[in-house]
JSON list of C-alpha atoms in Angstrom, two decimals:
[
{"chain": "A", "resi": 2, "resn": "MET", "atom": "CA", "xyz": [130.98, 186.17, 235.57]},
{"chain": "A", "resi": 3, "resn": "ALA", "atom": "CA", "xyz": [127.58, 185.50, 234.05]},
{"chain": "A", "resi": 4, "resn": "SER", "atom": "CA", "xyz": [124.86, 188.04, 234.83]},
{"chain": "A", "resi": 5, "resn": "ARG", "atom": "CA", "xyz": [122.30, 185.25, 235.22]},
{"chain": "A", "resi": 6, "resn": "PRO", "atom": "CA", "xyz": [122.75, 182.11, 237.34]},
{"chain": "A", "resi": 7, "resn": "LEU", "atom": "CA", "xyz": [123.84, 179.05, 235.35]},
{"chain": "A", "resi": 8, "resn": "LEU", "atom": "CA", "xyz": [122.10, 175.78, 236.22]},
{"chain": "A", "resi": 9, "resn": "CYS", "atom": "CA", "xyz": [122.82, 172.45, 234.53]},
{"chain": "A", "resi": 10, "resn": "ILE", "atom": "CA", "xyz": [120.98, 169.16, 234.97]},
{"chain": "A", "resi": 11, "resn": "LEU", "atom": "CA", "xyz": [122.30, 165.64, 234.47]},
{"chain": "A", "resi": 12, "resn": "SER", "atom": "CA", "xyz": [119.58, 163.03, 234.08]},
{"chain": "A", "resi": 13, "resn": "THR", "atom": "CA", "xyz": [121.91, 160.08, 233.51]},
{"chain": "A", "resi": 14, "resn": "GLY", "atom": "CA", "xyz": [120.06, 157.94, 236.03]},
{"chain": "A", "resi": 15, "resn": "THR", "atom": "CA", "xyz": [116.94, 158.03, 233.86]},
{"chain": "A", "resi": 16, "resn": "GLY", "atom": "CA", "xyz": [118.89, 157.22, 230.70]},
{"chain": "A", "resi": 17, "resn": "ASP", "atom": "CA", "xyz": [118.61, 160.93, 229.78]},
{"chain": "A", "resi": 18, "resn": "ARG", "atom": "CA", "xyz": [114.85, 160.65, 229.49]},
{"chain": "A", "resi": 19, "resn": "PRO", "atom": "CA", "xyz": [113.72, 163.51, 227.22]},
{"chain": "A", "resi": 20, "resn": "THR", "atom": "CA", "xyz": [110.54, 164.26, 229.18]},
{"chain": "A", "resi": 21, "resn": "SER", "atom": "CA", "xyz": [112.56, 164.83, 232.38]},
{"chain": "A", "resi": 22, "resn": "ILE", "atom": "CA", "xyz": [114.98, 167.17, 230.64]},
{"chain": "A", "resi": 23, "resn": "GLU", "atom": "CA", "xyz": [112.19, 169.07, 228.90]},
{"chain": "A", "resi": 24, "resn": "ALA", "atom": "CA", "xyz": [110.29, 169.49, 232.19]},
{"chain": "A", "resi": 25, "resn": "PHE", "atom": "CA", "xyz": [113.43, 170.86, 233.84]},
{"chain": "A", "resi": 26, "resn": "HIS", "atom": "CA", "xyz": [113.94, 173.53, 231.19]},
{"chain": "A", "resi": 27, "resn": "ALA", "atom": "CA", "xyz": [110.25, 174.43, 231.25]},
{"chain": "A", "resi": 28, "resn": "ALA", "atom": "CA", "xyz": [110.28, 174.88, 235.02]},
{"chain": "A", "resi": 29, "resn": "PHE", "atom": "CA", "xyz": [112.91, 177.62, 234.78]},
{"chain": "A", "resi": 30, "resn": "ALA", "atom": "CA", "xyz": [111.75, 179.20, 231.51]},
{"chain": "A", "resi": 31, "resn": "THR", "atom": "CA", "xyz": [110.65, 182.48, 233.14]},
{"chain": "A", "resi": 32, "resn": "SER", "atom": "CA", "xyz": [112.90, 182.40, 236.20]},
{"chain": "A", "resi": 33, "resn": "GLY", "atom": "CA", "xyz": [115.90, 184.44, 235.08]},
{"chain": "A", "resi": 34, "resn": "VAL", "atom": "CA", "xyz": [118.09, 181.33, 235.29]},
{"chain": "A", "resi": 35, "resn": "ASP", "atom": "CA", "xyz": [120.07, 180.08, 232.29]},
{"chain": "A", "resi": 36, "resn": "THR", "atom": "CA", "xyz": [119.59, 176.32, 232.09]},
{"chain": "A", "resi": 37, "resn": "SER", "atom": "CA", "xyz": [121.44, 173.61, 230.23]},
{"chain": "A", "resi": 38, "resn": "HIS", "atom": "CA", "xyz": [121.70, 169.85, 230.34]},
{"chain": "A", "resi": 39, "resn": "VAL", "atom": "CA", "xyz": [124.33, 167.21, 229.83]},
{"chain": "A", "resi": 40, "resn": "SER", "atom": "CA", "xyz": [123.19, 164.06, 228.05]},
{"chain": "A", "resi": 41, "resn": "LEU", "atom": "CA", "xyz": [125.44, 161.02, 227.68]},
{"chain": "A", "resi": 42, "resn": "PHE", "atom": "CA", "xyz": [123.06, 158.78, 225.72]},
{"chain": "A", "resi": 43, "resn": "ASP", "atom": "CA", "xyz": [123.80, 157.83, 223.09]},
{"chain": "A", "resi": 44, "resn": "LYS", "atom": "CA", "xyz": [126.77, 160.16, 223.04]},
{"chain": "A", "resi": 45, "resn": "PRO", "atom": "CA", "xyz": [127.60, 163.39, 224.89]},
{"chain": "A", "resi": 46, "resn": "ASN", "atom": "CA", "xyz": [125.74, 166.49, 223.72]},
{"chain": "A", "resi": 47, "resn": "ILE", "atom": "CA", "xyz": [128.55, 168.74, 225.01]},
{"chain": "A", "resi": 48, "resn": "SER", "atom": "CA", "xyz": [131.99, 168.57, 223.43]},
{"chain": "A", "resi": 49, "resn": "ASP", "atom": "CA", "xyz": [133.95, 169.71, 226.50]},
{"chain": "A", "resi": 50, "resn": "LEU", "atom": "CA", "xyz": [132.19, 168.37, 229.58]},
{"chain": "A", "resi": 51, "resn": "SER", "atom": "CA", "xyz": [134.80, 169.71, 232.00]},
{"chain": "A", "resi": 52, "resn": "GLU", "atom": "CA", "xyz": [134.63, 173.27, 230.71]},
{"chain": "A", "resi": 53, "resn": "HIS", "atom": "CA", "xyz": [130.84, 173.30, 230.62]},
{"chain": "A", "resi": 54, "resn": "LEU", "atom": "CA", "xyz": [130.30, 171.89, 234.11]},
{"chain": "A", "resi": 55, "resn": "ASN", "atom": "CA", "xyz": [133.03, 173.94, 235.75]},
{"chain": "A", "resi": 56, "resn": "ASN", "atom": "CA", "xyz": [131.40, 177.10, 234.37]},
{"chain": "A", "resi": 57, "resn": "GLN", "atom": "CA", "xyz": [128.08, 176.37, 236.09]},
{"chain": "A", "resi": 58, "resn": "ASP", "atom": "CA", "xyz": [126.88, 177.92, 239.33]},
{"chain": "A", "resi": 59, "resn": "VAL", "atom": "CA", "xyz": [124.81, 174.84, 240.17]},
{"chain": "A", "resi": 60, "resn": "VAL", "atom": "CA", "xyz": [124.83, 171.27, 238.85]},
{"chain": "A", "resi": 61, "resn": "TRP", "atom": "CA", "xyz": [121.67, 169.32, 239.65]},
{"chain": "A", "resi": 62, "resn": "ILE", "atom": "CA", "xyz": [121.39, 165.53, 239.39]},
{"chain": "A", "resi": 63, "resn": "ASP", "atom": "CA", "xyz": [118.02, 163.99, 238.56]},
{"chain": "A", "resi": 64, "resn": "ARG", "atom": "CA", "xyz": [116.53, 160.86, 240.07]},
{"chain": "A", "resi": 65, "resn": "GLY", "atom": "CA", "xyz": [116.79, 157.35, 238.58]},
{"chain": "A", "resi": 66, "resn": "SER", "atom": "CA", "xyz": [119.24, 154.47, 239.01]},
{"chain": "A", "resi": 67, "resn": "VAL", "atom": "CA", "xyz": [122.27, 155.47, 241.06]},
{"chain": "A", "resi": 68, "resn": "VAL", "atom": "CA", "xyz": [124.08, 152.27, 240.08]},
{"chain": "A", "resi": 69, "resn": "ASN", "atom": "CA", "xyz": [123.68, 152.95, 236.36]},
{"chain": "A", "resi": 70, "resn": "LEU", "atom": "CA", "xyz": [124.45, 156.64, 236.84]},
{"chain": "A", "resi": 71, "resn": "LEU", "atom": "CA", "xyz": [127.76, 155.91, 238.59]},
{"chain": "A", "resi": 72, "resn": "ALA", "atom": "CA", "xyz": [128.84, 153.37, 235.97]},
{"chain": "A", "resi": 73, "resn": "VAL", "atom": "CA", "xyz": [128.14, 155.71, 233.04]},
{"chain": "A", "resi": 74, "resn": "TRP", "atom": "CA", "xyz": [129.76, 158.71, 234.75]},
{"chain": "A", "resi": 75, "resn": "ARG", "atom": "CA", "xyz": [132.94, 156.74, 235.41]},
{"chain": "A", "resi": 76, "resn": "ALA", "atom": "CA", "xyz": [133.05, 155.55, 231.81]},
{"chain": "A", "resi": 77, "resn": "HIS", "atom": "CA", "xyz": [132.98, 159.20, 230.67]},
{"chain": "A", "resi": 78, "resn": "GLY", "atom": "CA", "xyz": [135.27, 160.59, 233.40]},
{"chain": "A", "resi": 79, "resn": "LEU", "atom": "CA", "xyz": [132.43, 162.54, 235.00]},
{"chain": "A", "resi": 80, "resn": "ASP", "atom": "CA", "xyz": [133.49, 161.34, 238.46]},
{"chain": "A", "resi": 81, "resn": "ARG", "atom": "CA", "xyz": [136.76, 163.28, 238.13]},
{"chain": "A", "resi": 82, "resn": "ILE", "atom": "CA", "xyz": [135.12, 166.28, 236.48]},
{"chain": "A", "resi": 83, "resn": "LEU", "atom": "CA", "xyz": [132.45, 166.60, 239.16]},
{"chain": "A", "resi": 84, "resn": "ARG", "atom": "CA", "xyz": [135.02, 166.33, 241.93]},
{"chain": "A", "resi": 85, "resn": "ASP", "atom": "CA", "xyz": [136.90, 169.18, 240.28]},
{"chain": "A", "resi": 86, "resn": "CYS", "atom": "CA", "xyz": [133.66, 171.19, 240.15]},
{"chain": "A", "resi": 87, "resn": "TRP", "atom": "CA", "xyz": [133.04, 170.50, 243.85]},
{"chain": "A", "resi": 88, "resn": "GLU", "atom": "CA", "xyz": [136.55, 171.55, 244.83]},
{"chain": "A", "resi": 89, "resn": "ARG", "atom": "CA", "xyz": [136.20, 174.75, 242.78]},
{"chain": "A", "resi": 90, "resn": "GLY", "atom": "CA", "xyz": [132.98, 175.70, 244.58]},
{"chain": "A", "resi": 91, "resn": "VAL", "atom": "CA", "xyz": [130.29, 174.74, 242.07]},
{"chain": "A", "resi": 92, "resn": "VAL", "atom": "CA", "xyz": [127.14, 173.89, 244.04]},
{"chain": "A", "resi": 93, "resn": "LEU", "atom": "CA", "xyz": [126.24, 170.22, 243.56]},
{"chain": "A", "resi": 94, "resn": "GLY", "atom": "CA", "xyz": [122.82, 168.84, 244.42]},
{"chain": "A", "resi": 95, "resn": "GLY", "atom": "CA", "xyz": [120.13, 166.41, 243.45]},
{"chain": "A", "resi": 96, "resn": "GLU", "atom": "CA", "xyz": [117.21, 164.27, 244.49]},
{"chain": "A", "resi": 97, "resn": "SER", "atom": "CA", "xyz": [116.98, 160.54, 245.15]},
{"chain": "A", "resi": 98, "resn": "ALA", "atom": "CA", "xyz": [119.83, 159.06, 243.08]},
{"chain": "A", "resi": 99, "resn": "GLY", "atom": "CA", "xyz": [121.07, 162.64, 242.79]},
{"chain": "A", "resi": 100, "resn": "SER", "atom": "CA", "xyz": [121.52, 162.67, 246.56]},
{"chain": "A", "resi": 101, "resn": "LEU", "atom": "CA", "xyz": [122.90, 159.15, 246.92]},
{"chain": "A", "resi": 102, "resn": "CYS", "atom": "CA", "xyz": [125.66, 159.61, 244.35]},
{"chain": "A", "resi": 103, "resn": "TRP", "atom": "CA", "xyz": [127.71, 162.10, 246.40]},
{"chain": "A", "resi": 104, "resn": "PHE", "atom": "CA", "xyz": [128.03, 159.75, 249.38]},
{"chain": "A", "resi": 105, "resn": "GLN", "atom": "CA", "xyz": [130.35, 156.82, 249.95]},
{"chain": "A", "resi": 106, "resn": "ALA", "atom": "CA", "xyz": [127.52, 154.35, 250.40]},
{"chain": "A", "resi": 107, "resn": "GLY", "atom": "CA", "xyz": [123.80, 153.93, 250.83]},
{"chain": "A", "resi": 108, "resn": "THR", "atom": "CA", "xyz": [120.76, 151.88, 249.99]},
{"chain": "A", "resi": 109, "resn": "THR", "atom": "CA", "xyz": [119.18, 151.67, 246.55]},
{"chain": "A", "resi": 110, "resn": "ASP", "atom": "CA", "xyz": [116.54, 149.79, 244.59]},
{"chain": "A", "resi": 111, "resn": "SER", "atom": "CA", "xyz": [118.64, 149.98, 241.42]},
{"chain": "A", "resi": 112, "resn": "TYR", "atom": "CA", "xyz": [118.92, 146.19, 241.47]},
{"chain": "A", "resi": 113, "resn": "GLY", "atom": "CA", "xyz": [115.20, 145.68, 242.12]},
{"chain": "A", "resi": 114, "resn": "GLU", "atom": "CA", "xyz": [115.00, 144.88, 245.82]},
{"chain": "A", "resi": 115, "resn": "VAL", "atom": "CA", "xyz": [116.45, 147.49, 248.18]},
{"chain": "A", "resi": 116, "resn": "GLN", "atom": "CA", "xyz": [120.05, 146.64, 249.02]},
{"chain": "A", "resi": 117, "resn": "PRO", "atom": "CA", "xyz": [123.27, 148.46, 249.94]},
{"chain": "A", "resi": 118, "resn": "PHE", "atom": "CA", "xyz": [125.93, 149.86, 247.64]},
{"chain": "A", "resi": 119, "resn": "ASP", "atom": "CA", "xyz": [129.33, 151.12, 248.75]},
{"chain": "A", "resi": 120, "resn": "ASN", "atom": "CA", "xyz": [130.95, 152.51, 245.60]},
{"chain": "A", "resi": 121, "resn": "GLY", "atom": "CA", "xyz": [129.48, 156.01, 245.58]},
{"chain": "A", "resi": 122, "resn": "MET", "atom": "CA", "xyz": [131.49, 159.08, 244.61]},
{"chain": "A", "resi": 123, "resn": "GLY", "atom": "CA", "xyz": [132.67, 159.47, 248.20]},
{"chain": "A", "resi": 124, "resn": "PHE", "atom": "CA", "xyz": [132.72, 163.26, 248.28]},
{"chain": "A", "resi": 125, "resn": "LEU", "atom": "CA", "xyz": [130.78, 162.84, 251.52]},
{"chain": "A", "resi": 126, "resn": "PRO", "atom": "CA", "xyz": [132.33, 160.01, 253.60]},
{"chain": "A", "resi": 127, "resn": "PHE", "atom": "CA", "xyz": [129.01, 158.82, 254.98]},
{"chain": "A", "resi": 128, "resn": "ALA", "atom": "CA", "xyz": [126.14, 156.54, 254.02]},
{"chain": "A", "resi": 129, "resn": "ASN", "atom": "CA", "xyz": [122.88, 157.98, 252.70]},
{"chain": "A", "resi": 130, "resn": "ALA", "atom": "CA", "xyz": [119.30, 156.79, 252.56]},
{"chain": "A", "resi": 131, "resn": "VAL", "atom": "CA", "xyz": [116.53, 158.48, 250.60]},
{"chain": "A", "resi": 132, "resn": "HIS", "atom": "CA", "xyz": [112.86, 157.47, 250.71]},
{"chain": "A", "resi": 133, "resn": "TYR", "atom": "CA", "xyz": [113.67, 156.62, 254.30]},
{"chain": "A", "resi": 134, "resn": "GLY", "atom": "CA", "xyz": [110.18, 155.60, 255.31]},
{"chain": "A", "resi": 135, "resn": "ASP", "atom": "CA", "xyz": [110.49, 152.62, 252.97]},
{"chain": "A", "resi": 136, "resn": "ARG", "atom": "CA", "xyz": [114.16, 151.84, 253.63]},
{"chain": "A", "resi": 137, "resn": "ARG", "atom": "CA", "xyz": [114.72, 152.34, 257.36]},
{"chain": "A", "resi": 138, "resn": "GLU", "atom": "CA", "xyz": [115.20, 148.66, 258.14]},
{"chain": "A", "resi": 139, "resn": "GLN", "atom": "CA", "xyz": [117.69, 148.05, 255.32]},
{"chain": "A", "resi": 140, "resn": "PHE", "atom": "CA", "xyz": [119.62, 151.22, 256.16]},
{"chain": "A", "resi": 141, "resn": "HIS", "atom": "CA", "xyz": [119.91, 150.26, 259.83]},
{"chain": "A", "resi": 142, "resn": "GLU", "atom": "CA", "xyz": [121.18, 146.84, 258.80]},
{"chain": "A", "resi": 143, "resn": "TYR", "atom": "CA", "xyz": [123.82, 148.41, 256.57]},
{"chain": "A", "resi": 144, "resn": "VAL", "atom": "CA", "xyz": [125.05, 150.87, 259.22]},
{"chain": "A", "resi": 145, "resn": "ALA", "atom": "CA", "xyz": [125.12, 148.06, 261.80]},
{"chain": "A", "resi": 146, "resn": "SER", "atom": "CA", "xyz": [127.43, 145.82, 259.78]},
{"chain": "A", "resi": 147, "resn": "GLY", "atom": "CA", "xyz": [128.81, 147.78, 256.81]},
{"chain": "A", "resi": 148, "resn": "PRO", "atom": "CA", "xyz": [132.13, 149.60, 256.41]},
{"chain": "A", "resi": 149, "resn": "VAL", "atom": "CA", "xyz": [130.52, 153.05, 256.86]},
{"chain": "A", "resi": 150, "resn": "SER", "atom": "CA", "xyz": [129.30, 153.59, 260.42]},
{"chain": "A", "resi": 151, "resn": "ILE", "atom": "CA", "xyz": [127.66, 157.02, 260.07]},
{"chain": "A", "resi": 152, "resn": "GLY", "atom": "CA", "xyz": [124.82, 157.87, 257.73]},
{"chain": "A", "resi": 153, "resn": "TYR", "atom": "CA", "xyz": [122.16, 160.46, 257.01]},
{"chain": "A", "resi": 154, "resn": "ALA", "atom": "CA", "xyz": [118.62, 159.68, 255.94]},
{"chain": "A", "resi": 155, "resn": "THR", "atom": "CA", "xyz": [115.79, 161.79, 254.56]},
{"chain": "A", "resi": 156, "resn": "ASP", "atom": "CA", "xyz": [112.06, 161.42, 254.21]},
{"chain": "A", "resi": 157, "resn": "ALA", "atom": "CA", "xyz": [110.40, 162.49, 250.96]},
{"chain": "A", "resi": 158, "resn": "GLY", "atom": "CA", "xyz": [110.50, 166.29, 250.78]},
{"chain": "A", "resi": 159, "resn": "ALA", "atom": "CA", "xyz": [113.53, 166.69, 253.03]},
{"chain": "A", "resi": 160, "resn": "GLY", "atom": "CA", "xyz": [117.12, 167.47, 252.16]},
{"chain": "A", "resi": 161, "resn": "LEU", "atom": "CA", "xyz": [120.67, 167.78, 253.47]},
{"chain": "A", "resi": 162, "resn": "HIS", "atom": "CA", "xyz": [122.86, 170.87, 253.07]},
{"chain": "A", "resi": 163, "resn": "PHE", "atom": "CA", "xyz": [126.59, 170.22, 253.31]},
{"chain": "A", "resi": 164, "resn": "SER", "atom": "CA", "xyz": [129.43, 172.73, 253.17]},
{"chain": "A", "resi": 165, "resn": "GLY", "atom": "CA", "xyz": [132.41, 170.63, 252.22]},
{"chain": "A", "resi": 166, "resn": "THR", "atom": "CA", "xyz": [131.88, 167.50, 254.30]},
{"chain": "A", "resi": 167, "resn": "GLU", "atom": "CA", "xyz": [130.13, 169.29, 257.19]},
{"chain": "A", "resi": 168, "resn": "LEU", "atom": "CA", "xyz": [126.36, 169.07, 257.52]},
{"chain": "A", "resi": 169, "resn": "VAL", "atom": "CA", "xyz": [125.20, 172.64, 258.09]},
{"chain": "A", "resi": 170, "resn": "ALA", "atom": "CA", "xyz": [121.42, 172.31, 257.75]},
{"chain": "A", "resi": 171, "resn": "ALA", "atom": "CA", "xyz": [118.54, 169.91, 257.31]},
{"chain": "A", "resi": 172, "resn": "VAL", "atom": "CA", "xyz": [115.68, 171.37, 255.28]},
{"chain": "A", "resi": 173, "resn": "SER", "atom": "CA", "xyz": [112.26, 170.38, 253.99]},
{"chain": "A", "resi": 174, "resn": "ASP", "atom": "CA", "xyz": [109.59, 171.66, 251.65]},
{"chain": "A", "resi": 175, "resn": "ARG", "atom": "CA", "xyz": [106.69, 170.24, 253.66]},
{"chain": "A", "resi": 176, "resn": "LYS", "atom": "CA", "xyz": [105.56, 169.59, 257.20]},
{"chain": "A", "resi": 177, "resn": "GLY", "atom": "CA", "xyz": [106.52, 166.30, 258.78]},
{"chain": "A", "resi": 178, "resn": "ALA", "atom": "CA", "xyz": [109.44, 165.51, 256.47]},
{"chain": "A", "resi": 179, "resn": "GLY", "atom": "CA", "xyz": [112.25, 164.32, 258.70]},
{"chain": "A", "resi": 180, "resn": "VAL", "atom": "CA", "xyz": [116.03, 164.09, 258.53]},
{"chain": "A", "resi": 181, "resn": "TYR", "atom": "CA", "xyz": [117.97, 161.61, 260.64]},
{"chain": "A", "resi": 182, "resn": "LYS", "atom": "CA", "xyz": [121.53, 160.82, 261.63]},
{"chain": "A", "resi": 183, "resn": "VAL", "atom": "CA", "xyz": [122.04, 157.07, 261.91]},
{"chain": "A", "resi": 184, "resn": "SER", "atom": "CA", "xyz": [125.23, 155.80, 263.50]},
{"chain": "A", "resi": 185, "resn": "ARG", "atom": "CA", "xyz": [126.78, 152.67, 264.90]},
{"chain": "A", "resi": 186, "resn": "GLY", "atom": "CA", "xyz": [127.85, 152.99, 268.53]},
{"chain": "A", "resi": 187, "resn": "PRO", "atom": "CA", "xyz": [130.87, 151.40, 270.21]},
{"chain": "A", "resi": 188, "resn": "ASP", "atom": "CA", "xyz": [128.65, 148.53, 271.34]},
{"chain": "A", "resi": 189, "resn": "GLY", "atom": "CA", "xyz": [127.58, 147.86, 267.75]},
{"chain": "A", "resi": 190, "resn": "GLN", "atom": "CA", "xyz": [124.05, 149.13, 268.31]},
{"chain": "A", "resi": 191, "resn": "VAL", "atom": "CA", "xyz": [122.51, 151.51, 265.76]},
{"chain": "A", "resi": 192, "resn": "VAL", "atom": "CA", "xyz": [121.33, 154.87, 267.06]},
{"chain": "A", "resi": 193, "resn": "GLU", "atom": "CA", "xyz": [118.91, 157.05, 265.10]},
{"chain": "A", "resi": 194, "resn": "ASP", "atom": "CA", "xyz": [118.73, 160.74, 265.97]},
{"chain": "A", "resi": 195, "resn": "ALA", "atom": "CA", "xyz": [116.11, 163.03, 264.44]},
{"chain": "A", "resi": 196, "resn": "LEU", "atom": "CA", "xyz": [117.72, 166.32, 263.39]},
{"chain": "A", "resi": 197, "resn": "GLU", "atom": "CA", "xyz": [116.19, 169.77, 263.58]},
{"chain": "A", "resi": 198, "resn": "VAL", "atom": "CA", "xyz": [114.67, 170.58, 260.20]},
{"chain": "A", "resi": 199, "resn": "VAL", "atom": "CA", "xyz": [114.13, 174.05, 258.73]},
{"chain": "A", "resi": 200, "resn": "GLN", "atom": "CA", "xyz": [111.02, 174.20, 256.59]},
{"chain": "A", "resi": 201, "resn": "LEU", "atom": "CA", "xyz": [111.62, 176.26, 253.48]},
{"chain": "A", "resi": 202, "resn": "LYS", "atom": "CA", "xyz": [109.09, 178.92, 252.63]},
{"chain": "A", "resi": 203, "resn": "ARG", "atom": "CA", "xyz": [107.08, 178.36, 249.49]},
{"chain": "A", "resi": 204, "resn": "GLN", "atom": "CA", "xyz": [107.08, 181.20, 247.02]},
{"chain": "A", "resi": 205, "resn": "SER", "atom": "CA", "xyz": [103.65, 182.71, 246.38]}
]
């Protein structure tokens, strides 16, 4: 086992934008964490993606286009590799598109206007909405009529912590950032429940 935590970022959703990857490495430069990244444009920078990702403690997914991210991952077999990582206990996380990708469905602006998608990785058999303050209406419409009747939504600065497929905590890094469970009832009406949120302490 490595003496230092291993953390890898995938920034596929940004087209592997160099500035995002460089900022990630810089953020952890003095942290005691060993960082790496997987780039797929214009070809993979790692020869054995499965070995590299399965050896990580944490795999973090950057923001960007979830639709493009999913298409590129599937072309490279990353969908299967990341499921293997998840089943082996590697911690998977991310923000924005990096949150959406793990769910079955959600709402995205990858096409321009906000609209639903239902071909996510499906590790979590729910719908997901990020940037919820701007997407509440569209997310309610999806849950009301779409194939996935339960979803979780987050305001900017809030996050969801799952163990397997069970939600164990809702967290935030700022006051007022909410997390919500949105579900379709037997009568077809959408119910939104605000969840208790634990605010994470900032390091001094």
